[in-house]
């Protein structure tokens, strides 16, 4: 059994990790921590787990005293880096769900996060945890930087086109729409029901941090740097991201060719489904699937790609468990029993 | 392996049965039928199952030719009875999710459903499939009448009080609120998004069919007949029923006594959780739990009970699988891996 | 022109007052105040008013220096009383939308609000501002205590029955369901989108403050005290309250008699609509109507009354403007141009 | 008084026309028609109008016998053309809310609507009813083709850029998101609550009819034809469209220059608000405003424009009333009393 701890379990990512790991036949959830609610039971914070998961919440420091194989950090960016540093000489694997080690270098981080990075050396150790691009590296890594939710959908939607050098590198637009859980469990005006319900808006125009994460990963697939226009929007839904992606082929192509490109690219990747019709968010809700649809518009010579995920699963906790499976040499799909919940 | 068929899989109950049975380690889904969509793949009707469940939909008649252990009827009331009749001489068990065999006699059915019953003899064979009341009978039964969604929540909320003869039999009010999936997958004005969203209303006042189902089951626990005022409402949510139940003790009592009554009554029933705080619908969403909260108001001498379920799971497909487990001498919880999805 | 000020305009009640008063042909909105956002424009707080209402937000103290005819207090309970005290020797009318002066006496207030009242003398001056019960008194009053949202729907639903002495005084159950704006604009776990959306729960069982407000007003219509069981629930909607009310006749009656009772009671009250079918929340959304439906169940000898309002309009700002119309000897409907918005 | 009739009042556009015209001081709603519900009262179909608008629904033929100044056609495309033909020799103005006369020629119509046009001569008479582009022509027109909802937001968002010849004509992407009322009142799988709620998807990729409407109107502002990539999405909201528009300047520019361009273009247009922050749908809900926000991204050399409307008001009934005001030489804002309803 893999002995696992979840650090920072009061948020949605934390509770989602517990939901998924609970059903993993090879995982034993040894410890769940929370600074703000320590001493309380996990189900006092997340009552859906009543009588199911009744762990007493520990202080994060307890992790250092326990025997563990893997620690999931479900912490805000800027906080996570200190924990990774503190765990430097431990033996367990770390899967960090924050943004602290996703980028290529501290300087890039500081540019886009407006924050000094306190553990630069972590960047050398960290592997970007998108299994569809970095499966082998993740298998070798003891520190996985779990991807952001928007980047997961955008990169999975764009990788086949970029790797095949099919599209104009400067003509990539990602118009993304996310459910509100992406904004976290904290009560703030942004997450007030009446600001979200029956409403819709764009935010973070031109400057959202996930832009650089998308660009860096795509640039890794291409001879020249990739530039992306990324615009996030806030949907009145709990879970789910749909990215509508516009690109331009730089040579003659066809719907059939592009479709084959995607099918081949993801042939060995069980969580990407190439769909024949545009996916809706509920098709993936609660599951680790990324549903991708691609079409070519010969009237405008543009490719339109749609990529849908559950931001808390493939965009966070599910991808983390997928990464753990890789680290521990298990089947990538091991333990994933939660089918999409629709409706 | 239990060879199972699902008859009538285009609705929500059908797709939910597939979602649950798919993860049951002892079940093999042999056949899925649909008259209106036969020949198509199951995932063409319910795209969330793409690449997961790709059975070709069969005509219902195919059931008679197949080797099966259990058949789930996910059909409208009035239709189901004909299938049960048609399957009379087969060897498989039947779990009927319609209302056709839930009541005590054809005459009662005809009274409340305004419809002639075409298979009166089925009533002798049928067992009311609420495991918390009829576990042993279900184990022996080859025809289970799976309870209605509202009755499941109301009966589970009221049974401890009625069986203990604690409350005035004529003073029972069930004010119930249900998500829209209870109205089925069919598009009609009632289910139009703009009639439901940001909206709320009562319906079926005084005359809803589930009234008699609740009354009959409760009367079975009591020396004298039980009368119930039942008022359903339509919530702008997909899944879930919350019943708020008002009763009056007929002797002195206390919160502690009542709470113990509930805990004892459900001590051996794994899917009823006696909660210490009022449950919300998302605490049970996607799961087979019925969350019950009870409190006593000494200012008014009333007991208030809250009972929450997912109408598609404990109120339909989950309860059906629970009944199947009993019929096939499995652990009652066998195969239930879906934890509540919240948020 | 009536010179009006709105004190405390950052909340929903404040913005709703502005929305309604803006269209009143006899009102001039002279001043809008906010302590937390003073100096900013009103539309910076409520962007829907961009280019329409651009008043600079003033400190509340400015009210004392201005020439005003009426001041609306859109403040939390416990805060309002201090303002009423401070305005003691002014000439303007006050319409207080908090709970501070709705009850009969400071002692009752302190019992149910767990708070010392700092301006006991205000109780002598205050009139309970439900025009359908106290129209004449409101016309004479310079301090109107605007009713609570739940009480408005419950009292309007029950008054005809209580005044006619038709029902058993100890057998009144109000099962009420409210949209989230009733919880205010402040971001807190209760108002987080993901706690509300696709969800539903009861709260404040046995002890909600509005219980006593309902009881006192109904007792004023009856020879003996009225006792009420009041249970509020939280709906995933922005606006609206539906109260489902159960009562028991204490003598023989009929649906026709009861219906006539309601029609007569509200014959001269333009904002109460006696409906022939159960109302839904969107039938009144954005408007000052209270839609009432009543039916008699001879099977159980119970009366069921449904009363629907928009909690921000008839349950708050609209009722306040209706009260202002009475105070200033205008038509009760004067200035109400906002028809129900459905969908 | 302007004597008005609304033909086809069972849908959302019809009820919205009544909601708006009811408050217009110069309009008398003489007649409301419906083939499917004739003989019933208007409020039986739309209960929010109980006791307010109780017109008996007439057959459409009655229009020919009445004395009328203006007739609003709230009919599906393909149906409307027959009515316009039938009304050929009448004296009243027609405002047609369908798509039947919005395009430049019958051939274009037949191409994009896959339908033969039965009244080609109507194209000569019809004026495209977007007041911000065609105010003077509308004043002279007796047949106004009211714009589509998506086109209204897209054209208003793009016109300043196109007219100034600032952007590359072949690089225009309109990623639009609409509430479900855009799909009409008819119950169909698309409008089923559980397909919409907590969900999101794209549809009509590459081929939506509004594409050509947008292109034709923009081309009218430019020396060369304008090509548009238009992708609609379905939001889980009742009302509202947000278009996120991506364009590329073809010469050096700046945020300040572009902003001034928009402010100047709309200086005399009261229903377009140039916002300083990204608008949300609730900022315009229930009102006739189009809120526009524009920004320039120098990192990518792209302009991003956001345009938000209520699809039933500025996208349909409100724009129709605005057009009527122009036809009858009234102030463009005359009769518009409904402020945005938020929340």
Coordinates of N, CA, C and O in Angstrom, one line a residue, chain A residues 178-310:
Chain A
X178 N -14.5 28.8 -17.3 CA -14.3 27.9 -16.1 C -15.4 28.0 -15.1 O -16.0 29.1 -14.9
X179 N -15.7 26.9 -14.5 CA -16.6 26.9 -13.3 C -15.9 27.6 -12.1 O -14.7 27.8 -12.1
X180 N -16.7 28.0 -11.1 CA -16.3 28.8 -10.1 C -15.4 28.1 -9.1 O -14.6 28.8 -8.3
X181 N -15.4 26.8 -9.0 CA -14.5 26.1 -8.1 C -13.0 26.4 -8.4 O -12.2 26.3 -7.5
X182 N -12.8 26.8 -9.6 CA -11.4 27.3 -9.9 C -10.9 28.4 -9.1 O -9.7 28.7 -8.9
X183 N -11.9 29.2 -8.5 CA -11.5 30.4 -7.7 C -11.4 30.0 -6.2 O -11.1 30.8 -5.4
X184 N -11.5 28.7 -5.9 CA -11.3 28.2 -4.6 C -12.5 28.3 -3.6 O -13.5 28.8 -4.0
X185 N -12.3 27.8 -2.5 CA -13.4 27.6 -1.5 C -13.6 28.9 -0.7 O -14.6 29.0 0.0
X186 N -12.6 29.8 -0.8 CA -12.7 31.0 0.1 C -13.9 31.9 -0.4 O -14.1 32.1 -1.5
X187 N -14.6 32.4 0.6 CA -15.7 33.3 0.4 C -15.1 34.7 0.0 O -14.4 35.3 0.9
X188 N -15.4 35.2 -1.1 CA -15.0 36.5 -1.5 C -16.1 37.0 -2.5 O -16.8 36.2 -3.0
X189 N -16.1 38.3 -2.8 CA -17.1 38.8 -3.7 C -17.2 38.0 -5.0 O -18.3 37.6 -5.5
X190 N -16.0 37.6 -5.6 CA -16.0 36.8 -6.8 C -16.8 35.5 -6.7 O -17.4 35.1 -7.7
X191 N -16.8 34.9 -5.5 CA -17.5 33.6 -5.4 C -18.9 33.7 -4.8 O -19.5 32.7 -4.5
X192 N -19.3 34.9 -4.5 CA -20.7 35.1 -4.0 C -21.7 34.6 -5.0 O -21.6 34.9 -6.2
X193 N -22.6 33.8 -4.5 CA -23.6 33.2 -5.4 C -24.2 34.2 -6.4 O -24.3 33.9 -7.6
X194 N -24.6 35.3 -5.9 CA -25.4 36.3 -6.7 C -24.5 37.0 -7.7 O -25.0 37.6 -8.6
X195 N -23.2 36.9 -7.6 CA -22.3 37.4 -8.6 C -22.0 36.4 -9.7 O -21.5 36.8 -10.8
X196 N -22.3 35.2 -9.4 CA -22.0 34.1 -10.4 C -23.2 33.6 -11.1 O -23.2 33.4 -12.3
X197 N -24.2 33.3 -10.3 CA -25.4 32.7 -10.8 C -26.1 33.6 -11.9 O -26.2 34.8 -11.7
X198 N -26.6 33.0 -12.9 CA -27.3 33.7 -14.0 C -26.4 34.8 -14.6 O -27.0 35.8 -15.0
X199 N -25.1 34.6 -14.5 CA -24.2 35.7 -14.9 C -23.0 35.1 -15.7 O -22.9 33.9 -15.7
X200 N -22.2 36.0 -16.2 CA -21.1 35.5 -17.0 C -20.2 36.7 -17.2 O -20.7 37.8 -17.5
X201 N -18.9 36.5 -17.1 CA -18.0 37.6 -17.5 C -16.6 37.1 -17.8 O -16.2 36.0 -17.4
X202 N -15.8 38.0 -18.5 CA -14.4 37.7 -18.7 C -13.6 38.3 -17.6 O -14.1 39.3 -16.9
X203 N -12.4 37.8 -17.3 CA -11.5 38.4 -16.3 C -10.1 38.1 -16.7 O -9.8 37.3 -17.6
X204 N -9.2 38.8 -16.0 CA -7.8 38.5 -16.2 C -7.3 38.7 -17.7 O -6.4 38.0 -18.1
X205 N -7.9 39.5 -18.4 CA -7.6 39.7 -19.8 C -6.1 40.1 -19.9 O -5.6 40.9 -19.2
X206 N -5.4 39.5 -20.8 CA -4.0 39.9 -21.2 C -3.0 39.4 -20.2 O -1.8 39.3 -20.6
X207 N -3.3 39.1 -19.0 CA -2.3 39.0 -18.0 C -2.5 37.8 -17.1 O -1.7 37.6 -16.1
X208 N -3.3 36.8 -17.4 CA -3.5 35.7 -16.5 C -2.3 34.8 -16.4 O -1.7 34.6 -17.4
X209 N -1.9 34.4 -15.2 CA -0.7 33.6 -15.0 C -0.6 32.3 -15.9 O 0.5 31.9 -16.2
X210 N -1.8 31.8 -16.2 CA -1.7 30.5 -16.9 C -1.2 30.7 -18.3 O -0.8 29.7 -19.0
X211 N -1.2 32.0 -18.8 CA -0.7 32.2 -20.2 C 0.7 31.7 -20.3 O 1.0 31.0 -21.3
X212 N 1.5 32.1 -19.4 CA 3.0 31.7 -19.6 C 3.1 30.2 -19.4 O 4.0 29.6 -20.1
X213 N 2.3 29.6 -18.6 CA 2.4 28.1 -18.4 C 2.1 27.4 -19.7 O 2.8 26.5 -20.1
X214 N 1.0 27.9 -20.3 CA 0.6 27.3 -21.6 C 1.7 27.5 -22.7 O 2.2 26.6 -23.4
X215 N 2.2 28.7 -22.7 CA 3.3 29.1 -23.7 C 4.5 28.2 -23.5 O 5.1 27.7 -24.5
X216 N 5.0 28.1 -22.3 CA 6.2 27.3 -22.1 C 6.1 25.9 -22.5 O 7.0 25.3 -23.1
X217 N 4.9 25.3 -22.1 CA 4.8 23.9 -22.4 C 4.7 23.7 -24.0 O 5.2 22.7 -24.5
X218 N 3.9 24.5 -24.6 CA 3.8 24.4 -26.1 C 5.1 24.7 -26.8 O 5.5 24.0 -27.7
X219 N 5.9 25.6 -26.3 CA 7.2 25.9 -26.8 C 8.1 24.7 -26.8 O 9.0 24.5 -27.6
X220 N 7.9 23.9 -25.7 CA 8.7 22.7 -25.6 C 8.5 21.7 -26.7 O 9.3 20.8 -26.9
X221 N 7.4 21.9 -27.4 CA 7.0 20.9 -28.5 C 7.4 21.5 -29.9 O 7.1 20.9 -30.9
X222 N 8.0 22.6 -29.9 CA 8.2 23.4 -31.2 C 9.5 24.0 -31.3 O 10.2 24.3 -30.3
X223 N 10.0 24.2 -32.5 CA 11.3 24.7 -32.7 C 11.4 26.2 -32.3 O 12.5 26.7 -31.9
X224 N 10.3 26.9 -32.5 CA 10.3 28.3 -32.1 C 9.3 28.6 -31.0 O 8.4 27.8 -30.8
X225 N 9.5 29.7 -30.3 CA 8.6 30.0 -29.2 C 7.1 30.2 -29.6 O 6.9 30.7 -30.7
X226 N 6.2 29.7 -28.8 CA 4.8 29.8 -29.1 C 4.2 30.9 -28.2 O 4.5 31.0 -27.0
X227 N 3.4 31.7 -28.9 CA 2.8 32.9 -28.2 C 1.2 32.6 -28.2 O 0.7 32.2 -29.2
X228 N 0.6 32.9 -27.0 CA -0.8 32.5 -26.9 C -1.6 33.7 -26.4 O -1.1 34.4 -25.4
X229 N -2.7 34.0 -27.0 CA -3.7 34.9 -26.4 C -4.7 34.1 -25.6 O -5.4 33.3 -26.1
X230 N -4.7 34.4 -24.3 CA -5.5 33.5 -23.4 C -6.5 34.4 -22.6 O -6.1 35.4 -21.9
X231 N -7.8 34.1 -22.8 CA -8.8 34.9 -22.1 C -9.7 34.0 -21.2 O -10.5 33.2 -21.8
X232 N -9.6 34.1 -19.9 CA -10.5 33.3 -19.1 C -11.8 34.0 -18.8 O -11.9 35.2 -18.8
X233 N -12.9 33.2 -18.6 CA -14.2 33.7 -18.3 C -14.7 32.8 -17.1 O -14.3 31.7 -16.9
X234 N -15.7 33.4 -16.4 CA -16.2 32.7 -15.2 C -17.7 32.3 -15.5 O -18.6 33.1 -15.7
X235 N -17.9 31.0 -15.5 CA -19.2 30.4 -15.8 C -20.0 30.1 -14.5 O -19.4 29.8 -13.4
X236 N -21.3 30.2 -14.6 CA -22.1 29.9 -13.4 C -22.3 28.3 -13.3 O -23.4 27.8 -13.4
X237 N -21.2 27.7 -13.2 CA -21.2 26.2 -12.9 C -20.2 25.9 -11.8 O -19.3 26.7 -11.6
X238 N -20.3 24.8 -11.2 CA -19.4 24.4 -10.1 C -18.0 24.0 -10.7 O -17.0 24.5 -10.4
X239 N -18.1 23.0 -11.6 CA -16.9 22.4 -12.1 C -16.9 22.4 -13.6 O -17.9 22.3 -14.3
X240 N -15.7 22.5 -14.1 CA -15.6 22.3 -15.6 C -14.9 23.5 -16.2 O -15.1 24.6 -15.8
X241 N -14.1 23.2 -17.2 CA -13.5 24.2 -18.1 C -13.7 23.7 -19.5 O -13.5 22.6 -19.9
X242 N -14.2 24.7 -20.4 CA -14.2 24.4 -21.8 C -13.3 25.5 -22.4 O -13.5 26.7 -22.2
X243 N -12.3 25.0 -23.2 CA -11.5 26.0 -23.9 C -11.8 25.9 -25.4 O -11.9 24.8 -26.0
X244 N -12.2 27.0 -26.0 CA -12.4 27.1 -27.4 C -11.2 27.7 -28.0 O -10.8 28.9 -27.7
X245 N -10.5 27.0 -28.9 CA -9.2 27.3 -29.3 C -9.2 27.6 -30.8 O -9.7 26.7 -31.6
X246 N -8.7 28.7 -31.2 CA -8.6 29.1 -32.6 C -7.2 29.1 -33.1 O -6.4 29.8 -32.5
X247 N -6.9 28.4 -34.2 CA -5.6 28.4 -34.8 C -5.7 28.5 -36.3 O -6.8 28.3 -36.9
X248 N -4.5 28.7 -36.9 CA -4.5 28.9 -38.4 C -3.5 27.9 -39.0 O -2.3 28.0 -38.6
X249 N -3.9 27.0 -39.9 CA -2.9 26.2 -40.5 C -1.9 27.0 -41.3 O -2.3 28.0 -41.9
X250 N -0.6 26.6 -41.4 CA 0.3 27.3 -42.2 C 0.6 26.6 -43.5 O 1.4 27.0 -44.3
X251 N -0.2 25.5 -43.8 CA -0.1 24.9 -45.0 C -1.5 24.2 -45.3 O -2.3 24.2 -44.4
X252 N -1.7 23.7 -46.5 CA -3.0 23.1 -46.8 C -3.2 21.9 -45.9 O -2.3 21.1 -45.6
X253 N -4.5 21.8 -45.5 CA -4.8 20.7 -44.6 C -6.3 20.3 -44.8 O -7.0 20.9 -45.6
X254 N -6.8 19.4 -44.0 CA -8.2 19.0 -44.1 C -8.6 18.5 -42.7 O -7.8 18.1 -41.8
X255 N -9.9 18.5 -42.6 CA -10.5 18.0 -41.3 C -10.0 16.5 -41.0 O -9.7 16.2 -39.9
X256 N -10.0 15.7 -42.0 CA -9.6 14.3 -41.8 C -8.2 14.2 -41.4 O -7.8 13.5 -40.4
X257 N -7.3 15.0 -42.0 CA -5.9 15.0 -41.6 C -5.7 15.4 -40.1 O -5.0 14.8 -39.3
X258 N -6.4 16.5 -39.8 CA -6.3 17.0 -38.4 C -6.8 16.0 -37.4 O -6.2 15.8 -36.3
X259 N -7.9 15.4 -37.7 CA -8.5 14.5 -36.8 C -7.6 13.3 -36.6 O -7.4 12.9 -35.4
X260 N -7.0 12.8 -37.6 CA -6.1 11.7 -37.5 C -4.9 12.1 -36.6 O -4.4 11.3 -35.8
X261 N -4.4 13.3 -36.8 CA -3.3 13.8 -36.0 C -3.6 13.7 -34.5 O -2.8 13.3 -33.7
X262 N -4.8 14.1 -34.1 CA -5.2 14.1 -32.7 C -5.4 12.6 -32.3 O -4.9 12.3 -31.2
X263 N -6.0 11.8 -33.1 CA -6.2 10.4 -32.7 C -4.8 9.7 -32.5 O -4.7 8.9 -31.5
X264 N -3.9 10.0 -33.4 CA -2.6 9.3 -33.2 C -1.9 9.9 -32.0 O -1.3 9.1 -31.2
X265 N -1.9 11.2 -31.8 CA -1.2 11.8 -30.7 C -1.7 11.2 -29.4 O -0.9 11.0 -28.5
X266 N -3.0 10.9 -29.2 CA -3.5 10.5 -28.0 C -3.8 9.0 -27.9 O -4.5 8.5 -27.0
X267 N -3.3 8.3 -28.9 CA -3.7 6.8 -29.0 C -3.4 6.1 -27.7 O -4.2 5.2 -27.3
X268 N -2.3 6.4 -27.1 CA -1.9 5.6 -25.9 C -2.2 6.4 -24.6 O -1.7 6.0 -23.6
X269 N -3.1 7.3 -24.7 CA -3.4 8.1 -23.5 C -4.9 7.9 -23.1 O -5.8 8.5 -23.7
X270 N -5.1 7.1 -22.1 CA -6.5 6.7 -21.8 C -7.5 7.8 -21.4 O -8.7 7.6 -21.4
X271 N -7.0 8.9 -20.9 CA -7.9 9.9 -20.4 C -8.2 11.0 -21.4 O -9.0 11.9 -21.0
X272 N -7.7 10.9 -22.5 CA -8.1 11.9 -23.6 C -9.1 11.2 -24.5 O -8.7 10.2 -25.1
X273 N -10.2 11.7 -24.6 CA -11.2 11.1 -25.6 C -11.4 12.1 -26.8 O -11.8 13.2 -26.6
X274 N -11.1 11.6 -28.0 CA -11.4 12.4 -29.2 C -12.8 12.2 -29.5 O -13.2 11.1 -29.9
X275 N -13.6 13.3 -29.4 CA -15.0 13.2 -29.6 C -15.4 13.5 -31.0 O -14.8 14.3 -31.7
X276 N -16.6 13.0 -31.4 CA -17.1 13.3 -32.8 C -18.1 14.4 -32.8 O -18.5 14.9 -33.9
X277 N -18.5 14.8 -31.6 CA -19.4 16.0 -31.5 C -18.8 16.9 -30.4 O -18.1 16.4 -29.5
X278 N -19.2 18.2 -30.4 CA -18.7 19.1 -29.4 C -19.0 18.6 -28.0 O -20.2 18.2 -27.7
X279 N -18.1 18.5 -27.1 CA -18.3 18.0 -25.7 C -19.0 19.0 -24.9 O -18.8 20.2 -25.1
X280 N -19.8 18.6 -23.9 CA -20.3 19.5 -22.9 C -19.6 19.2 -21.5 O -19.1 18.1 -21.3
X281 N -19.7 20.2 -20.6 CA -19.0 20.0 -19.4 C -19.4 18.8 -18.6 O -18.7 18.1 -17.9
X282 N -20.7 18.5 -18.6 CA -21.2 17.4 -17.9 C -20.8 16.1 -18.4 O -20.9 15.1 -17.7
X283 N -20.3 16.0 -19.6 CA -19.8 14.8 -20.1 C -18.5 14.3 -19.4 O -18.2 13.1 -19.5
X284 N -17.9 15.2 -18.7 CA -16.6 14.9 -18.0 C -16.7 15.1 -16.5 O -15.8 14.8 -15.8
X285 N -17.8 15.7 -16.0 CA -17.9 16.1 -14.6 C -17.6 15.0 -13.7 O -18.2 13.9 -13.7
X286 N -16.7 15.2 -12.8 CA -16.4 14.2 -11.7 C -15.4 13.2 -12.2 O -15.0 12.4 -11.4
X287 N -15.0 13.2 -13.5 CA -14.1 12.2 -14.0 C -12.8 12.8 -14.4 O -12.6 14.1 -14.5
X288 N -11.8 12.0 -14.8 CA -10.5 12.4 -15.2 C -10.3 12.6 -16.7 O -9.2 12.8 -17.2
X289 N -11.4 12.6 -17.4 CA -11.3 12.7 -18.9 C -11.1 14.1 -19.3 O -11.6 15.1 -18.7
X290 N -10.3 14.2 -20.4 CA -10.3 15.5 -21.2 C -10.9 15.1 -22.5 O -10.4 14.3 -23.3
X291 N -12.1 15.7 -22.8 CA -12.8 15.5 -24.1 C -12.4 16.5 -25.1 O -12.5 17.7 -24.9
X292 N -11.9 16.1 -26.3 CA -11.4 17.0 -27.3 C -12.2 16.8 -28.6 O -12.4 15.7 -29.0
X293 N -12.5 17.9 -29.2 CA -13.2 17.9 -30.5 C -12.4 18.9 -31.4 O -12.1 20.0 -30.9
X294 N -12.2 18.5 -32.6 CA -11.5 19.4 -33.5 C -12.2 19.5 -34.8 O -12.7 18.5 -35.3
X295 N -12.2 20.6 -35.4 CA -12.8 20.8 -36.8 C -12.1 21.8 -37.6 O -11.4 22.7 -37.0
X296 N -12.2 21.7 -38.9 CA -11.5 22.7 -39.7 C -12.5 23.4 -40.5 O -13.5 22.9 -41.1
X297 N -12.4 24.7 -40.6 CA -13.3 25.6 -41.3 C -12.6 26.1 -42.6 O -11.8 27.0 -42.6
X298 N -13.0 25.5 -43.7 CA -12.3 25.9 -44.9 C -12.7 27.2 -45.4 O -12.0 27.9 -46.2
X299 N -13.9 27.7 -45.0 CA -14.3 29.0 -45.4 C -13.4 30.1 -44.9 O -13.1 31.1 -45.5
X300 N -12.9 29.9 -43.7 CA -12.0 30.9 -43.0 C -10.5 30.4 -42.9 O -9.7 31.2 -42.4
X301 N -10.3 29.2 -43.3 CA -9.0 28.6 -43.1 C -8.5 28.6 -41.6 O -7.5 29.1 -41.3
X302 N -9.4 28.2 -40.8 CA -9.1 28.1 -39.3 C -9.4 26.8 -38.8 O -10.3 26.1 -39.2
X303 N -8.6 26.4 -37.8 CA -8.9 25.2 -37.0 C -9.6 25.6 -35.7 O -9.1 26.5 -35.0
X304 N -10.7 24.9 -35.3 CA -11.3 25.2 -34.0 C -11.2 23.9 -33.2 O -11.6 22.9 -33.6
X305 N -10.6 24.0 -32.0 CA -10.5 22.9 -31.1 C -11.2 23.2 -29.8 O -11.1 24.3 -29.3
X306 N -12.0 22.2 -29.4 CA -12.7 22.3 -28.1 C -12.1 21.3 -27.1 O -11.9 20.2 -27.5
X307 N -11.7 21.8 -25.9 CA -11.2 20.8 -24.9 C -11.9 21.0 -23.6 O -11.9 22.1 -23.1
X308 N -12.5 20.0 -23.1 CA -13.3 20.0 -21.9 C -12.7 19.1 -20.8 O -12.4 18.0 -21.0
X309 N -12.6 19.7 -19.6 CA -12.2 18.9 -18.4 C -13.0 19.3 -17.2 O -13.7 20.3 -17.2
X310 N -13.0 18.4 -16.2 CA -13.4 18.9 -14.9 C -12.2 19.5 -14.2 O -11.2 18.8 -14.0

